[in-house]
Amino acid sequence: AIAQKSITVRERVAPDAQRQLLGVLVDCSGSMSGGRRIQLALGVLTNRLEAVVKGKAEVWFGFFDSRLCGTPRLANDMITAKLLLRDVSRNHFNGRDTAIQRCTIQFAELLAKLDGRLPEVCVVTDGEDSVDPNEMVNAFTKLGMVLHAFVVECSNENLCDAARRTGGLAIDKFEGR
């Protein structure tokens, strides 16, 4: 006869909570000073930094006008997110020209080198620049990244088309609530 014994094995398993990895690039050109554009743009960034505080996201963020402004910064825990939340309220908006396409592609390429992972990239802009959607799609496809676009108070159909074609979200004429 074979002895049989039933054993109940219980193991504590923490759920594998996958955090969103996102790069947020905010337009700080002169045209952003119109209307509520700055407020709306910073609202998008603040929303994602609050997700970091809650443990739901990691966010690289940066600013651009005719060039990338400084090095992208990473918020991946509550302490850095809170520090960066304070920083985004400072005046980053300087009145220069805009280079949406060039800066967005450079930002994505830089994040791929800095992080090694492939974040989704969200550009927040008033869209006051021309964009070649085919070039944007080609660049993001080559990197294996998704582009999202929030065009605040204005319209940029080409930028939104590029975002949709990479599988991203595009909101044209975003006016908040």
CSV table of N, CA and C in Angstrom, one decimal:
chain,number,residue,atom,x,y,z
A,1,ALA,N,0.8,-1.2,0.0
A,1,ALA,CA,0.0,0.0,0.0
A,1,ALA,C,0.9,1.2,0.0
A,2,ILE,N,0.4,2.2,-0.7
A,2,ILE,CA,1.1,3.5,-0.8
A,2,ILE,C,0.5,4.5,0.2
A,3,ALA,N,1.3,5.1,1.0
A,3,ALA,CA,0.8,6.1,1.9
A,3,ALA,C,0.6,7.4,1.2
A,4,GLN,N,-0.6,7.9,1.4
A,4,GLN,CA,-0.9,9.2,0.7
A,4,GLN,C,-1.1,10.3,1.8
A,5,LYS,N,-0.6,11.4,1.5
A,5,LYS,CA,-0.8,12.5,2.5
A,5,LYS,C,-1.0,13.8,1.6
A,6,SER,N,-2.0,14.5,2.0
A,6,SER,CA,-2.3,15.7,1.3
A,6,SER,C,-1.7,16.9,2.0
A,7,ILE,N,-1.0,17.7,1.2
A,7,ILE,CA,-0.3,18.9,1.7
A,7,ILE,C,-0.8,20.1,1.0
A,8,THR,N,-1.2,21.1,1.8
A,8,THR,CA,-1.7,22.4,1.2
A,8,THR,C,-0.5,23.3,1.2
A,9,VAL,N,-0.2,23.8,0.1
A,9,VAL,CA,1.0,24.7,0.0
A,9,VAL,C,0.4,26.1,-0.3
A,10,ARG,N,0.7,27.1,0.5
A,10,ARG,CA,0.3,28.4,0.3
A,10,ARG,C,1.5,29.3,0.3
A,11,GLU,N,1.5,30.1,-0.7
A,11,GLU,CA,2.7,31.0,-0.9
A,11,GLU,C,2.1,32.4,-1.1
A,12,ARG,N,2.7,33.4,-0.4
A,12,ARG,CA,2.3,34.8,-0.6
A,12,ARG,C,2.9,35.2,-1.9
A,13,VAL,N,2.1,35.7,-2.8
A,13,VAL,CA,2.5,36.2,-4.1
A,13,VAL,C,2.0,37.6,-4.2
A,14,ALA,N,3.0,38.5,-4.5
A,14,ALA,CA,2.6,39.9,-4.7
A,14,ALA,C,2.2,40.0,-6.2
A,15,PRO,N,1.1,40.6,-6.5
A,15,PRO,CA,0.7,40.8,-7.8
A,15,PRO,C,1.7,41.6,-8.6
A,16,ASP,N,2.0,41.2,-9.8
A,16,ASP,CA,2.9,41.9,-10.7
A,16,ASP,C,2.3,43.1,-11.3
A,17,ALA,N,2.4,44.2,-10.5
A,17,ALA,CA,1.7,45.4,-11.0
A,17,ALA,C,2.7,46.1,-11.9
A,18,GLN,N,2.3,46.1,-13.2
A,18,GLN,CA,3.2,46.7,-14.2
A,18,GLN,C,2.9,48.2,-14.2
A,19,ARG,N,3.9,49.0,-14.0
A,19,ARG,CA,3.8,50.4,-14.0
A,19,ARG,C,3.9,50.9,-15.5
A,20,GLN,N,3.1,51.9,-15.8
A,20,GLN,CA,3.3,52.6,-17.1
A,20,GLN,C,4.6,53.3,-17.2
A,21,LEU,N,5.3,53.1,-18.3
A,21,LEU,CA,6.5,53.8,-18.6
A,21,LEU,C,6.3,54.8,-19.7
A,22,LEU,N,6.4,56.1,-19.3
A,22,LEU,CA,6.0,57.1,-20.3
A,22,LEU,C,7.1,58.2,-20.3
A,23,GLY,N,7.3,58.8,-21.5
A,23,GLY,CA,8.1,60.0,-21.6
A,23,GLY,C,7.2,61.1,-22.0
A,24,VAL,N,7.1,62.2,-21.2
A,24,VAL,CA,6.3,63.3,-21.5
A,24,VAL,C,7.1,64.5,-21.9
A,25,LEU,N,6.9,65.0,-23.1
A,25,LEU,CA,7.7,66.2,-23.6
A,25,LEU,C,6.7,67.3,-23.7
A,26,VAL,N,7.0,68.4,-23.0
A,26,VAL,CA,6.1,69.6,-23.0
A,26,VAL,C,6.7,70.7,-23.7
A,27,ASP,N,6.0,71.3,-24.6
A,27,ASP,CA,6.3,72.5,-25.4
A,27,ASP,C,6.4,73.7,-24.5
A,28,CYS,N,7.5,74.4,-24.5
A,28,CYS,CA,7.7,75.6,-23.7
A,28,CYS,C,8.0,76.8,-24.6
A,29,SER,N,7.6,76.7,-25.8
A,29,SER,CA,7.9,77.8,-26.8
A,29,SER,C,7.0,79.0,-26.5
A,30,GLY,N,7.3,80.1,-27.1
A,30,GLY,CA,6.5,81.4,-26.9
A,30,GLY,C,5.1,81.3,-27.2
A,31,SER,N,4.7,80.5,-28.2
A,31,SER,CA,3.2,80.4,-28.5
A,31,SER,C,2.4,79.7,-27.4
A,32,MET,N,3.1,79.0,-26.5
A,32,MET,CA,2.3,78.4,-25.5
A,32,MET,C,1.8,79.4,-24.4
A,33,SER,N,2.2,80.6,-24.5
A,33,SER,CA,1.8,81.6,-23.5
A,33,SER,C,0.3,82.0,-23.7
A,34,GLY,N,-0.2,81.7,-24.9
A,34,GLY,CA,-1.6,82.1,-25.2
A,34,GLY,C,-2.6,81.3,-24.5
A,35,GLY,N,-3.8,81.8,-24.2
A,35,GLY,CA,-4.9,81.1,-23.6
A,35,GLY,C,-4.5,80.4,-22.3
A,36,ARG,N,-5.0,79.1,-22.2
A,36,ARG,CA,-4.7,78.3,-21.0
A,36,ARG,C,-3.7,77.2,-21.4
A,37,ARG,N,-2.9,77.4,-22.4
A,37,ARG,CA,-2.1,76.4,-22.9
A,37,ARG,C,-1.1,75.8,-21.9
A,38,ILE,N,-0.4,76.8,-21.2
A,38,ILE,CA,0.6,76.3,-20.2
A,38,ILE,C,-0.1,75.5,-19.1
A,39,GLN,N,-1.2,76.0,-18.6
A,39,GLN,CA,-2.0,75.4,-17.6
A,39,GLN,C,-2.4,73.9,-18.0
A,40,LEU,N,-2.9,73.8,-19.2
A,40,LEU,CA,-3.3,72.5,-19.7
A,40,LEU,C,-2.1,71.6,-19.9
A,41,ALA,N,-1.0,72.1,-20.5
A,41,ALA,CA,0.2,71.2,-20.7
A,41,ALA,C,0.7,70.7,-19.3
A,42,LEU,N,0.8,71.6,-18.4
A,42,LEU,CA,1.4,71.2,-17.1
A,42,LEU,C,0.4,70.3,-16.4
A,43,GLY,N,-0.9,70.4,-16.7
A,43,GLY,CA,-1.9,69.5,-16.1
A,43,GLY,C,-1.7,68.1,-16.5
A,44,VAL,N,-1.4,67.9,-17.8
A,44,VAL,CA,-1.1,66.5,-18.3
A,44,VAL,C,0.1,66.0,-17.6
A,45,LEU,N,1.2,66.8,-17.5
A,45,LEU,CA,2.4,66.3,-16.8
A,45,LEU,C,2.2,66.0,-15.4
A,46,THR,N,1.4,66.9,-14.7
A,46,THR,CA,1.1,66.7,-13.3
A,46,THR,C,0.3,65.5,-13.1
A,47,ASN,N,-0.6,65.2,-13.9
A,47,ASN,CA,-1.4,64.0,-13.8
A,47,ASN,C,-0.6,62.7,-13.8
A,48,ARG,N,0.4,62.7,-14.7
A,48,ARG,CA,1.3,61.5,-14.8
A,48,ARG,C,2.3,61.5,-13.6
A,49,LEU,N,2.7,62.6,-13.1
A,49,LEU,CA,3.6,62.6,-11.9
A,49,LEU,C,2.8,62.1,-10.7
A,50,GLU,N,1.5,62.4,-10.6
A,50,GLU,CA,0.6,61.9,-9.5
A,50,GLU,C,0.5,60.4,-9.6
A,51,ALA,N,0.5,59.9,-10.8
A,51,ALA,CA,0.4,58.4,-11.0
A,51,ALA,C,1.7,57.8,-10.5
A,52,VAL,N,2.9,58.5,-10.6
A,52,VAL,CA,4.1,58.0,-10.0
A,52,VAL,C,4.0,57.9,-8.5
A,53,VAL,N,3.5,59.0,-7.9
A,53,VAL,CA,3.3,59.0,-6.4
A,53,VAL,C,2.4,57.8,-6.0
A,54,LYS,N,1.4,57.5,-6.8
A,54,LYS,CA,0.6,56.3,-6.4
A,54,LYS,C,1.2,55.0,-6.8
A,55,GLY,N,2.4,55.0,-7.4
A,55,GLY,CA,3.0,53.7,-7.8
A,55,GLY,C,2.5,53.1,-9.0
A,56,LYS,N,1.8,53.9,-9.9
A,56,LYS,CA,1.3,53.4,-11.1
A,56,LYS,C,2.0,53.7,-12.4
A,57,ALA,N,3.1,54.5,-12.3
A,57,ALA,CA,3.8,54.9,-13.5
A,57,ALA,C,5.2,55.3,-13.1
A,58,GLU,N,6.1,55.3,-14.2
A,58,GLU,CA,7.4,55.9,-14.1
A,58,GLU,C,7.4,56.9,-15.3
A,59,VAL,N,7.8,58.1,-15.1
A,59,VAL,CA,7.7,59.1,-16.1
A,59,VAL,C,9.0,59.8,-16.3
A,60,TRP,N,9.5,59.8,-17.5
A,60,TRP,CA,10.6,60.7,-18.0
A,60,TRP,C,9.9,61.9,-18.5
A,61,PHE,N,10.5,63.1,-18.1
A,61,PHE,CA,9.9,64.3,-18.7
A,61,PHE,C,10.9,65.3,-19.1
A,62,GLY,N,10.5,66.1,-20.1
A,62,GLY,CA,11.4,67.1,-20.6
A,62,GLY,C,10.6,68.2,-21.2
A,63,PHE,N,11.3,69.3,-21.5
A,63,PHE,CA,10.7,70.5,-22.2
A,63,PHE,C,11.4,70.7,-23.5
A,64,PHE,N,10.8,71.4,-24.4
A,64,PHE,CA,11.4,71.7,-25.7
A,64,PHE,C,10.8,73.0,-26.2
A,65,ASP,N,11.6,73.7,-27.0
A,65,ASP,CA,11.1,74.8,-27.9
A,65,ASP,C,11.7,74.5,-29.2
A,66,SER,N,12.7,75.3,-29.6
A,66,SER,CA,13.4,75.0,-30.9
A,66,SER,C,14.5,73.9,-30.7
A,67,ARG,N,14.6,73.5,-29.4
A,67,ARG,CA,15.6,72.4,-29.1
A,67,ARG,C,15.1,71.8,-27.8
A,68,LEU,N,15.7,70.6,-27.4
A,68,LEU,CA,15.4,70.0,-26.1
A,68,LEU,C,16.0,70.9,-25.1
A,69,CYS,N,15.3,71.2,-24.0
A,69,CYS,CA,15.8,72.0,-22.9
A,69,CYS,C,16.3,71.2,-21.8
A,70,GLY,N,17.6,71.0,-21.7
A,70,GLY,CA,18.2,70.2,-20.7
A,70,GLY,C,18.0,68.7,-20.9
A,71,THR,N,18.4,67.9,-19.9
A,71,THR,CA,18.3,66.5,-20.0
A,71,THR,C,17.0,66.0,-19.4
A,72,PRO,N,16.3,65.0,-20.1
A,72,PRO,CA,15.1,64.5,-19.5
A,72,PRO,C,15.3,64.0,-18.1
A,73,ARG,N,14.3,64.1,-17.2
A,73,ARG,CA,14.4,63.7,-15.8
A,73,ARG,C,13.4,62.6,-15.6
A,74,LEU,N,13.8,61.7,-14.7
A,74,LEU,CA,13.0,60.5,-14.4
A,74,LEU,C,12.4,60.6,-13.0
A,75,ALA,N,11.1,60.4,-13.0
A,75,ALA,CA,10.4,60.3,-11.7
A,75,ALA,C,9.9,58.8,-11.6
A,76,ASN,N,10.5,58.1,-10.7
A,76,ASN,CA,10.1,56.7,-10.6
A,76,ASN,C,9.7,56.3,-9.2
A,77,ASP,N,9.7,57.3,-8.3
A,77,ASP,CA,9.2,57.0,-6.9
A,77,ASP,C,8.6,58.2,-6.3
A,78,MET,N,8.0,58.1,-5.2
A,78,MET,CA,7.2,59.2,-4.6
A,78,MET,C,8.1,60.4,-4.3
A,79,ILE,N,9.3,60.2,-3.8
A,79,ILE,CA,10.2,61.3,-3.5
A,79,ILE,C,10.5,62.2,-4.7
A,80,THR,N,11.0,61.5,-5.8
A,80,THR,CA,11.4,62.3,-7.0
A,80,THR,C,10.2,62.9,-7.6
A,81,ALA,N,9.0,62.2,-7.6
A,81,ALA,CA,7.8,62.7,-8.2
A,81,ALA,C,7.4,64.0,-7.5
A,82,LYS,N,7.4,64.0,-6.2
A,82,LYS,CA,7.0,65.2,-5.4
A,82,LYS,C,8.0,66.4,-5.7
A,83,LEU,N,9.3,66.1,-5.8
A,83,LEU,CA,10.3,67.1,-6.1
A,83,LEU,C,10.0,67.7,-7.5
A,84,LEU,N,9.7,66.8,-8.4
A,84,LEU,CA,9.5,67.2,-9.8
A,84,LEU,C,8.2,68.0,-9.9
A,85,LEU,N,7.2,67.6,-9.1
A,85,LEU,CA,5.9,68.3,-9.1
A,85,LEU,C,6.1,69.8,-8.8
A,86,ARG,N,7.0,70.0,-7.8
A,86,ARG,CA,7.3,71.4,-7.4
A,86,ARG,C,8.1,72.1,-8.5
A,87,ASP,N,9.0,71.4,-9.2
A,87,ASP,CA,9.8,72.0,-10.3
A,87,ASP,C,8.9,72.4,-11.5
A,88,VAL,N,7.9,71.6,-11.8
A,88,VAL,CA,7.1,71.9,-13.0
A,88,VAL,C,6.3,73.2,-12.9
A,89,SER,N,6.1,73.6,-11.7
A,89,SER,CA,5.4,74.9,-11.5
A,89,SER,C,6.3,76.1,-11.7
A,90,ARG,N,7.6,75.9,-11.8
A,90,ARG,CA,8.5,77.0,-12.2
A,90,ARG,C,8.3,77.4,-13.6
A,91,ASN,N,8.8,78.6,-14.0
A,91,ASN,CA,8.6,79.1,-15.3
A,91,ASN,C,9.6,78.5,-16.3
A,92,HIS,N,9.2,77.5,-17.0
A,92,HIS,CA,10.0,76.9,-18.1
A,92,HIS,C,9.7,77.5,-19.4
A,93,PHE,N,8.8,78.3,-19.5
A,93,PHE,CA,8.3,78.8,-20.8
A,93,PHE,C,9.0,80.1,-21.2
A,94,ASN,N,9.8,80.1,-22.3
A,94,ASN,CA,10.8,81.1,-22.6
A,94,ASN,C,10.5,82.0,-23.8
A,95,GLY,N,9.6,81.6,-24.7
A,95,GLY,CA,9.3,82.5,-25.8
A,95,GLY,C,10.1,82.2,-27.1
A,96,ARG,N,10.8,81.1,-27.2
A,96,ARG,CA,11.5,80.8,-28.4
A,96,ARG,C,10.6,80.1,-29.4
A,97,ASP,N,11.1,79.8,-30.6
A,97,ASP,CA,10.4,79.1,-31.6
A,97,ASP,C,10.1,77.6,-31.2
A,98,THR,N,9.4,76.9,-32.1
A,98,THR,CA,9.0,75.5,-31.9
A,98,THR,C,9.6,74.6,-32.9
A,99,ALA,N,10.1,73.4,-32.5
A,99,ALA,CA,10.5,72.4,-33.5
A,99,ALA,C,9.9,71.1,-33.0
A,100,ILE,N,8.6,70.9,-33.2
A,100,ILE,CA,7.9,69.7,-32.6
A,100,ILE,C,8.5,68.4,-33.1
A,101,GLN,N,8.6,68.2,-34.4
A,101,GLN,CA,9.0,67.0,-35.0
A,101,GLN,C,10.5,66.6,-34.6
A,102,ARG,N,11.4,67.5,-34.8
A,102,ARG,CA,12.8,67.3,-34.5
A,102,ARG,C,13.0,66.9,-33.0
A,103,CYS,N,12.4,67.8,-32.1
A,103,CYS,CA,12.6,67.6,-30.7
A,103,CYS,C,11.9,66.3,-30.2
A,104,THR,N,10.7,66.0,-30.7
A,104,THR,CA,10.0,64.8,-30.3
A,104,THR,C,10.8,63.5,-30.6
A,105,ILE,N,11.4,63.5,-31.8
A,105,ILE,CA,12.2,62.3,-32.3
A,105,ILE,C,13.5,62.3,-31.5
A,106,GLN,N,14.1,63.4,-31.2
A,106,GLN,CA,15.3,63.4,-30.4
A,106,GLN,C,15.1,62.9,-29.0
A,107,PHE,N,13.9,63.4,-28.4
A,107,PHE,CA,13.6,63.0,-27.1
A,107,PHE,C,13.4,61.4,-27.0
A,108,ALA,N,12.7,60.9,-28.0
A,108,ALA,CA,12.5,59.4,-28.0
A,108,ALA,C,13.8,58.7,-28.2
A,109,GLU,N,14.6,59.1,-29.1
A,109,GLU,CA,16.0,58.5,-29.2
A,109,GLU,C,16.8,58.6,-28.0
A,110,LEU,N,16.7,59.7,-27.3
A,110,LEU,CA,17.5,59.9,-26.1
A,110,LEU,C,17.0,59.0,-25.0
A,111,LEU,N,15.7,58.8,-24.8
A,111,LEU,CA,15.1,57.9,-23.8
A,111,LEU,C,15.5,56.5,-24.1
A,112,ALA,N,15.5,56.1,-25.4
A,112,ALA,CA,15.9,54.7,-25.7
A,112,ALA,C,17.3,54.5,-25.2
A,113,LYS,N,18.2,55.5,-25.3
A,113,LYS,CA,19.6,55.3,-24.9
A,113,LYS,C,19.7,55.4,-23.4
A,114,LEU,N,19.0,56.3,-22.8
A,114,LEU,CA,19.1,56.5,-21.3
A,114,LEU,C,18.6,55.4,-20.5
A,115,ASP,N,17.5,54.8,-21.0
A,115,ASP,CA,16.7,53.9,-20.1
A,115,ASP,C,16.9,52.4,-20.6
A,116,GLY,N,17.0,52.2,-21.9
A,116,GLY,CA,17.1,50.9,-22.4
A,116,GLY,C,15.7,50.2,-22.6
A,117,ARG,N,14.7,50.7,-21.9
A,117,ARG,CA,13.4,50.2,-22.1
A,117,ARG,C,12.7,51.1,-23.1
A,118,LEU,N,11.5,50.8,-23.6
A,118,LEU,CA,10.9,51.6,-24.6
A,118,LEU,C,9.6,52.2,-24.0
A,119,PRO,N,9.8,53.4,-23.5
A,119,PRO,CA,8.6,54.1,-23.0
A,119,PRO,C,7.7,54.6,-24.2
A,120,GLU,N,6.4,54.8,-23.9
A,120,GLU,CA,5.6,55.5,-24.8
A,120,GLU,C,5.9,57.0,-24.6
A,121,VAL,N,5.8,57.7,-25.7
A,121,VAL,CA,6.2,59.1,-25.7
A,121,VAL,C,4.9,60.0,-25.9
A,122,CYS,N,4.7,60.9,-25.0
A,122,CYS,CA,3.6,61.8,-25.1
A,122,CYS,C,4.1,63.2,-25.3
A,123,VAL,N,3.8,63.9,-26.4
A,123,VAL,CA,4.1,65.2,-26.7
A,123,VAL,C,2.9,66.1,-26.4
A,124,VAL,N,3.1,67.2,-25.6
A,124,VAL,CA,2.1,68.1,-25.3
A,124,VAL,C,2.5,69.5,-25.8
A,125,THR,N,1.7,70.0,-26.8
A,125,THR,CA,2.1,71.2,-27.5
A,125,THR,C,0.8,71.9,-28.0
A,126,ASP,N,1.0,73.1,-28.4
A,126,ASP,CA,-0.1,73.8,-29.1
A,126,ASP,C,-0.1,73.6,-30.6
A,127,GLY,N,0.9,72.8,-31.0
A,127,GLY,CA,0.9,72.4,-32.4
A,127,GLY,C,1.3,73.4,-33.4
A,128,GLU,N,1.9,74.5,-33.0
A,128,GLU,CA,2.3,75.6,-33.8
A,128,GLU,C,3.6,75.4,-34.6
A,129,ASP,N,3.6,74.3,-35.4
A,129,ASP,CA,4.7,74.0,-36.2
A,129,ASP,C,4.3,72.9,-37.2
A,130,SER,N,5.0,72.8,-38.3
A,130,SER,CA,4.7,71.8,-39.3
A,130,SER,C,5.3,70.4,-38.9
A,131,VAL,N,4.6,69.4,-39.2
A,131,VAL,CA,5.0,68.0,-38.9
A,131,VAL,C,4.8,67.2,-40.1
A,132,ASP,N,5.8,66.3,-40.5
A,132,ASP,CA,5.6,65.4,-41.6
A,132,ASP,C,5.2,64.0,-40.9
A,133,PRO,N,3.9,63.6,-41.0
A,133,PRO,CA,3.5,62.4,-40.3
A,133,PRO,C,4.3,61.2,-40.7
A,134,ASN,N,4.6,61.1,-42.0
A,134,ASN,CA,5.4,59.9,-42.4
A,134,ASN,C,6.7,59.8,-41.8
A,135,GLU,N,7.4,60.9,-41.7
A,135,GLU,CA,8.7,60.9,-41.0
A,135,GLU,C,8.6,60.6,-39.5
A,136,MET,N,7.6,61.1,-38.9
A,136,MET,CA,7.4,60.8,-37.4
A,136,MET,C,7.1,59.3,-37.3
A,137,VAL,N,6.2,58.8,-38.1
A,137,VAL,CA,5.8,57.4,-38.0
A,137,VAL,C,7.0,56.5,-38.2
A,138,ASN,N,7.8,56.8,-39.2
A,138,ASN,CA,9.0,56.0,-39.6
A,138,ASN,C,10.0,56.0,-38.4
A,139,ALA,N,10.2,57.2,-37.8
A,139,ALA,CA,11.1,57.3,-36.7
A,139,ALA,C,10.7,56.5,-35.5
A,140,PHE,N,9.4,56.6,-35.1
A,140,PHE,CA,8.9,55.9,-34.0
A,140,PHE,C,8.8,54.4,-34.2
A,141,THR,N,8.4,54.0,-35.5
A,141,THR,CA,8.4,52.6,-35.8
A,141,THR,C,9.8,52.0,-35.7
A,142,LYS,N,10.8,52.7,-36.2
A,142,LYS,CA,12.2,52.2,-36.1
A,142,LYS,C,12.6,52.0,-34.7
A,143,LEU,N,12.2,52.9,-33.8
A,143,LEU,CA,12.5,52.8,-32.4
A,143,LEU,C,11.7,51.8,-31.6
A,144,GLY,N,10.5,51.4,-32.2
A,144,GLY,CA,9.6,50.5,-31.6
A,144,GLY,C,8.8,51.1,-30.5
A,145,MET,N,8.5,52.4,-30.6
A,145,MET,CA,7.8,53.2,-29.6
A,145,MET,C,6.5,53.7,-30.2
A,146,VAL,N,5.6,54.0,-29.2
A,146,VAL,CA,4.3,54.6,-29.5
A,146,VAL,C,4.4,56.1,-29.2
A,147,LEU,N,3.7,56.9,-30.1
A,147,LEU,CA,3.6,58.3,-29.8
A,147,LEU,C,2.2,58.7,-29.5
A,148,HIS,N,2.0,59.5,-28.5
A,148,HIS,CA,0.7,60.1,-28.1
A,148,HIS,C,0.9,61.6,-28.3
A,149,ALA,N,-0.2,62.3,-28.7
A,149,ALA,CA,-0.2,63.7,-28.9
A,149,ALA,C,-1.3,64.4,-28.2
A,150,PHE,N,-1.0,65.4,-27.4
A,150,PHE,CA,-2.1,66.3,-26.9
A,150,PHE,C,-1.8,67.7,-27.4
A,151,VAL,N,-2.7,68.1,-28.3
A,151,VAL,CA,-2.5,69.5,-28.9
A,151,VAL,C,-3.5,70.4,-28.2
A,152,VAL,N,-2.9,71.3,-27.4
A,152,VAL,CA,-3.8,72.1,-26.5
A,152,VAL,C,-4.3,73.4,-27.2
A,153,GLU,N,-5.6,73.5,-27.1
A,153,GLU,CA,-6.3,74.7,-27.6
A,153,GLU,C,-6.2,75.0,-29.1
A,154,CYS,N,-5.3,74.3,-29.8
A,154,CYS,CA,-5.1,74.5,-31.3
A,154,CYS,C,-5.2,73.1,-32.0
A,155,SER,N,-4.8,73.1,-33.2
A,155,SER,CA,-4.9,71.9,-34.0
A,155,SER,C,-3.6,71.6,-34.8
A,156,ASN,N,-3.3,70.4,-34.8
A,156,ASN,CA,-2.2,69.9,-35.7
A,156,ASN,C,-2.5,68.5,-36.2
A,157,GLU,N,-3.3,68.5,-37.3
A,157,GLU,CA,-3.8,67.2,-37.8
A,157,GLU,C,-2.7,66.2,-38.2
A,158,ASN,N,-1.5,66.8,-38.7
A,158,ASN,CA,-0.4,65.9,-39.0
A,158,ASN,C,0.2,65.2,-37.8
A,159,LEU,N,0.4,65.9,-36.7
A,159,LEU,CA,0.9,65.3,-35.5
A,159,LEU,C,-0.1,64.3,-35.0
A,160,CYS,N,-1.3,64.6,-35.0
A,160,CYS,CA,-2.3,63.6,-34.5
A,160,CYS,C,-2.4,62.4,-35.4
A,161,ASP,N,-2.3,62.6,-36.7
A,161,ASP,CA,-2.2,61.5,-37.6
A,161,ASP,C,-1.0,60.6,-37.3
A,162,ALA,N,0.1,61.2,-37.1
A,162,ALA,CA,1.3,60.4,-36.8
A,162,ALA,C,1.1,59.6,-35.5
A,163,ALA,N,0.6,60.2,-34.5
A,163,ALA,CA,0.3,59.5,-33.2
A,163,ALA,C,-0.6,58.3,-33.4
A,164,ARG,N,-1.7,58.5,-34.1
A,164,ARG,CA,-2.7,57.4,-34.3
A,164,ARG,C,-2.0,56.3,-35.1
A,165,ARG,N,-1.2,56.6,-36.1
A,165,ARG,CA,-0.6,55.6,-36.9
A,165,ARG,C,0.5,54.8,-36.2
A,166,THR,N,1.0,55.3,-35.1
A,166,THR,CA,1.9,54.5,-34.2
A,166,THR,C,1.2,53.7,-33.2
A,167,GLY,N,-0.1,53.8,-33.1
A,167,GLY,CA,-0.9,53.1,-32.2
A,167,GLY,C,-1.2,54.0,-30.9
A,168,GLY,N,-0.9,55.2,-31.0
A,168,GLY,CA,-1.1,56.1,-29.8
A,168,GLY,C,-2.4,56.9,-29.8
A,169,LEU,N,-2.6,57.6,-28.8
A,169,LEU,CA,-3.8,58.4,-28.6
A,169,LEU,C,-3.4,59.8,-29.1
A,170,ALA,N,-4.4,60.4,-29.8
A,170,ALA,CA,-4.2,61.8,-30.3
A,170,ALA,C,-5.4,62.6,-29.9
A,171,ILE,N,-5.2,63.7,-29.2
A,171,ILE,CA,-6.3,64.7,-28.9
A,171,ILE,C,-5.9,66.0,-29.5
A,172,ASP,N,-6.7,66.4,-30.4
A,172,ASP,CA,-6.5,67.7,-31.1
A,172,ASP,C,-7.5,68.7,-30.4
A,173,LYS,N,-7.0,69.9,-30.3
A,173,LYS,CA,-7.8,71.0,-29.7
A,173,LYS,C,-8.2,70.7,-28.2
A,174,PHE,N,-7.3,70.1,-27.5
A,174,PHE,CA,-7.5,69.7,-26.1
A,174,PHE,C,-7.8,70.9,-25.3
A,175,GLU,N,-8.9,71.0,-24.6
A,175,GLU,CA,-9.2,72.2,-23.8
A,175,GLU,C,-9.5,71.8,-22.3
A,176,GLY,N,-9.2,70.6,-21.9
A,176,GLY,CA,-9.4,70.2,-20.5
A,176,GLY,C,-10.9,70.3,-20.2
A,177,ARG,N,-11.2,70.5,-18.9
A,177,ARG,CA,-12.5,70.6,-18.4
A,177,ARG,C,-12.9,72.0,-18.2
